Coordinates of C-alpha atoms in Angstrom, one line a residue:
M1 CA -14.9 0.0 9.6
Q2 CA -16.9 1.0 6.6
E3 CA -17.5 4.4 8.0
F4 CA -13.8 5.0 8.5
I5 CA -13.1 3.7 4.9
N6 CA -15.7 6.2 3.6
Q7 CA -14.1 9.0 5.5
L8 CA -10.5 8.2 4.4
P9 CA -10.4 10.3 1.2
K10 CA -11.5 13.4 3.2
L11 CA -9.2 12.6 6.1
A12 CA -6.3 12.1 3.8
K13 CA -7.1 15.3 2.0
D14 CA -7.3 17.2 5.3
K15 CA -3.9 15.8 6.3
H16 CA -2.3 16.1 2.9
N17 CA -0.3 19.3 3.4
E18 CA 0.9 18.1 6.9
N19 CA 1.9 14.7 5.5
K20 CA 3.6 16.2 2.5
K21 CA 5.7 18.5 4.7
F22 CA 6.5 15.6 7.0
F23 CA 7.6 13.4 4.1
T24 CA 9.7 16.2 2.6
K25 CA 11.6 16.5 5.9
L26 CA 11.9 12.7 6.1
K27 CA 13.4 12.4 2.6
K28 CA 16.0 15.1 3.5
K29 CA 17.1 13.4 6.7
P30 CA 15.7 10.0 7.4
P31 CA 16.4 8.6 10.9
K32 CA 19.1 6.0 11.0
K33 CA 16.7 3.2 12.1
L34 CA 13.8 4.3 9.8
D35 CA 13.4 0.8 8.3
Q36 CA 13.2 -0.8 11.8
I37 CA 10.7 1.9 13.1
M38 CA 8.5 1.4 10.0
Q39 CA 8.6 -2.4 10.4
N40 CA 7.5 -2.0 14.0
L41 CA 4.7 0.4 13.2
H42 CA 3.6 -1.8 10.3
D43 CA 3.6 -5.0 12.5
E44 CA 1.7 -3.2 15.4
E45 CA -1.0 -1.9 13.0
F46 CA -1.5 -5.2 11.3
E47 CA -2.0 -7.0 14.6
R48 CA -5.1 -4.8 14.9
T49 CA -6.1 -4.6 11.3
D50 CA -8.0 -7.3 9.4
C51 CA -7.8 -6.7 5.7
L52 CA -10.7 -9.0 5.1
Q53 CA -12.9 -6.4 6.9
C54 CA -11.9 -3.8 4.4
G55 CA -10.6 -4.8 0.9
N56 CA -10.7 -1.2 -0.2
C57 CA -7.4 -1.5 -2.0
C58 CA -8.8 -4.3 -4.2
K59 CA -12.1 -2.4 -4.7
T60 CA -10.6 0.9 -5.7
T61 CA -7.1 0.5 -7.1
G62 CA -5.2 -2.0 -9.3
P63 CA -1.7 -3.3 -8.9
L64 CA 1.0 -3.2 -11.5
F65 CA 1.6 -6.7 -12.9
T66 CA 5.2 -7.8 -13.6
V67 CA 6.0 -10.4 -16.2
K68 CA 6.6 -12.9 -13.4
D69 CA 3.2 -12.1 -11.9
V70 CA 1.5 -12.7 -15.2
E71 CA 3.3 -16.0 -15.8
R72 CA 2.6 -17.2 -12.2
I73 CA -1.1 -16.3 -12.2
A74 CA -1.8 -17.5 -15.8
K75 CA -0.2 -20.9 -14.9
H76 CA -2.2 -21.1 -11.7
L77 CA -5.4 -20.3 -13.7
K78 CA -4.3 -22.8 -16.4
M79 CA -4.5 -20.0 -19.0
K80 CA -2.2 -19.0 -21.8
L81 CA -0.3 -15.7 -21.1
A82 CA -2.1 -13.9 -24.0
Q83 CA -5.5 -15.2 -22.9
F84 CA -4.9 -14.0 -19.3
E85 CA -3.6 -10.6 -20.4
S86 CA -6.5 -10.0 -22.9
Q87 CA -9.1 -11.1 -20.3
Y88 CA -7.9 -9.3 -17.2
L89 CA -5.2 -6.7 -18.1
R90 CA -4.5 -3.6 -20.1
R91 CA -1.5 -1.3 -20.7
D92 CA -1.7 2.0 -18.9
E93 CA -0.3 5.4 -20.0
D94 CA 3.1 4.3 -18.7
N95 CA 2.9 1.1 -20.7
D96 CA 2.6 -0.9 -17.4
L97 CA 0.3 -3.9 -17.2
V98 CA -2.7 -3.1 -14.9
L99 CA -6.2 -4.5 -14.3
Q100 CA -8.7 -3.6 -17.0
E101 CA -11.1 -2.5 -14.2
T102 CA -11.7 -2.2 -10.5
P103 CA -12.8 -3.8 -8.3
C104 CA -10.4 -6.6 -8.9
A105 CA -11.9 -9.5 -10.8
F106 CA -10.3 -11.9 -8.3
L107 CA -11.9 -10.2 -5.3
G108 CA -14.9 -12.1 -3.8
A109 CA -17.9 -10.6 -2.1
D110 CA -16.3 -11.8 1.2
N111 CA -13.1 -9.8 0.4
Y112 CA -11.2 -13.0 -0.2
C113 CA -8.8 -13.1 -3.1
S114 CA -9.3 -16.1 -5.4
I115 CA -5.6 -16.0 -6.4
Y116 CA -4.2 -15.0 -3.0
D117 CA -1.4 -17.6 -3.0
V118 CA -0.1 -16.3 -6.4
R119 CA -1.3 -12.7 -6.2
P120 CA 0.9 -9.9 -7.8
K121 CA 3.9 -8.8 -5.8
A122 CA 2.4 -5.3 -5.5
C123 CA -0.6 -6.8 -3.8
S124 CA 1.4 -8.9 -1.4
E125 CA 3.5 -5.9 -0.4
Y126 CA 0.6 -3.4 -0.1
P127 CA 0.4 -0.9 1.5
H128 CA 4.2 -0.9 1.4
T129 CA 4.6 0.6 4.9
N130 CA 7.3 -1.9 5.8
R131 CA 9.3 -1.4 2.7
K132 CA 13.1 -0.8 3.0
K133 CA 14.1 2.9 2.4
F134 CA 10.5 3.9 3.1
Q135 CA 11.3 7.6 2.6
Q136 CA 11.7 6.9 -1.1
I137 CA 8.0 6.0 -1.6
S138 CA 6.4 9.0 0.1
D139 CA 4.3 9.9 -3.0
L140 CA 2.9 6.4 -3.1
T141 CA 2.2 6.5 0.7
L142 CA 0.4 9.8 0.3
K143 CA -1.9 8.1 -2.1
N144 CA -2.3 5.0 0.0
V145 CA -3.5 6.9 3.1
A146 CA -6.6 7.8 1.2
I147 CA -7.3 4.1 0.4
C148 CA -6.0 2.0 3.2
P149 CA -7.0 2.5 6.8
A150 CA -3.9 0.8 8.0
A151 CA -1.6 3.0 6.0
Y152 CA -3.5 6.1 7.3
N153 CA -3.0 4.9 10.9
I154 CA 0.6 4.0 10.4
V155 CA 1.4 7.5 9.0
E156 CA -0.4 9.2 11.8
K157 CA 1.5 7.1 14.4
M158 CA 4.7 7.7 12.4
K159 CA 4.4 11.4 12.7
T160 CA 4.2 11.1 16.5
S161 CA 7.0 8.5 16.7
I162 CA 9.6 10.2 14.6
D163 CA 10.8 13.6 15.6
L164 CA 12.4 15.2 12.6
D165 CA 13.0 18.5 14.3
H166 CA 15.4 17.1 17.0
K167 CA 18.4 14.9 17.0
S168 CA 16.8 12.1 19.1
N169 CA 13.9 10.1 17.7
R170 CA 11.4 8.9 20.2
R171 CA 8.8 6.1 20.0
A172 CA 5.2 6.8 21.1

């Protein structure tokens, strides 16, 4: 698994133009059952993928924290909001709350999350491959394929499952 994770940035870079072209077409004319197709691809991939064997998202990127996330996590940790924010978070260039640093402070050496039950919404939804109106997050997906082996595999399978050049969409 680690070898594949190490290769992901190069694999994603090599596929970037192909993926970008595919997502441009997808945005223009998404299949009627895209959400269902993506949910199926997502479910199939996560039957095979064990995030605990990877943890690359937690090691290399940080989620956005909503106000609700901050309140929920601070309460769980029995911390005041200001204390939680000053200890773990910062405002980024878009004024969003993000982690001060990566890897995530809540990630253990065993890839377990110490706040898993109250983790940020962005973490629980990652890599967002089963999100409704998937075609609207193509820029995010293009980034995620360089980080998440499951996202990479889902996009590769997606390109063979969805025929954007013909009227009928087939499943592989």
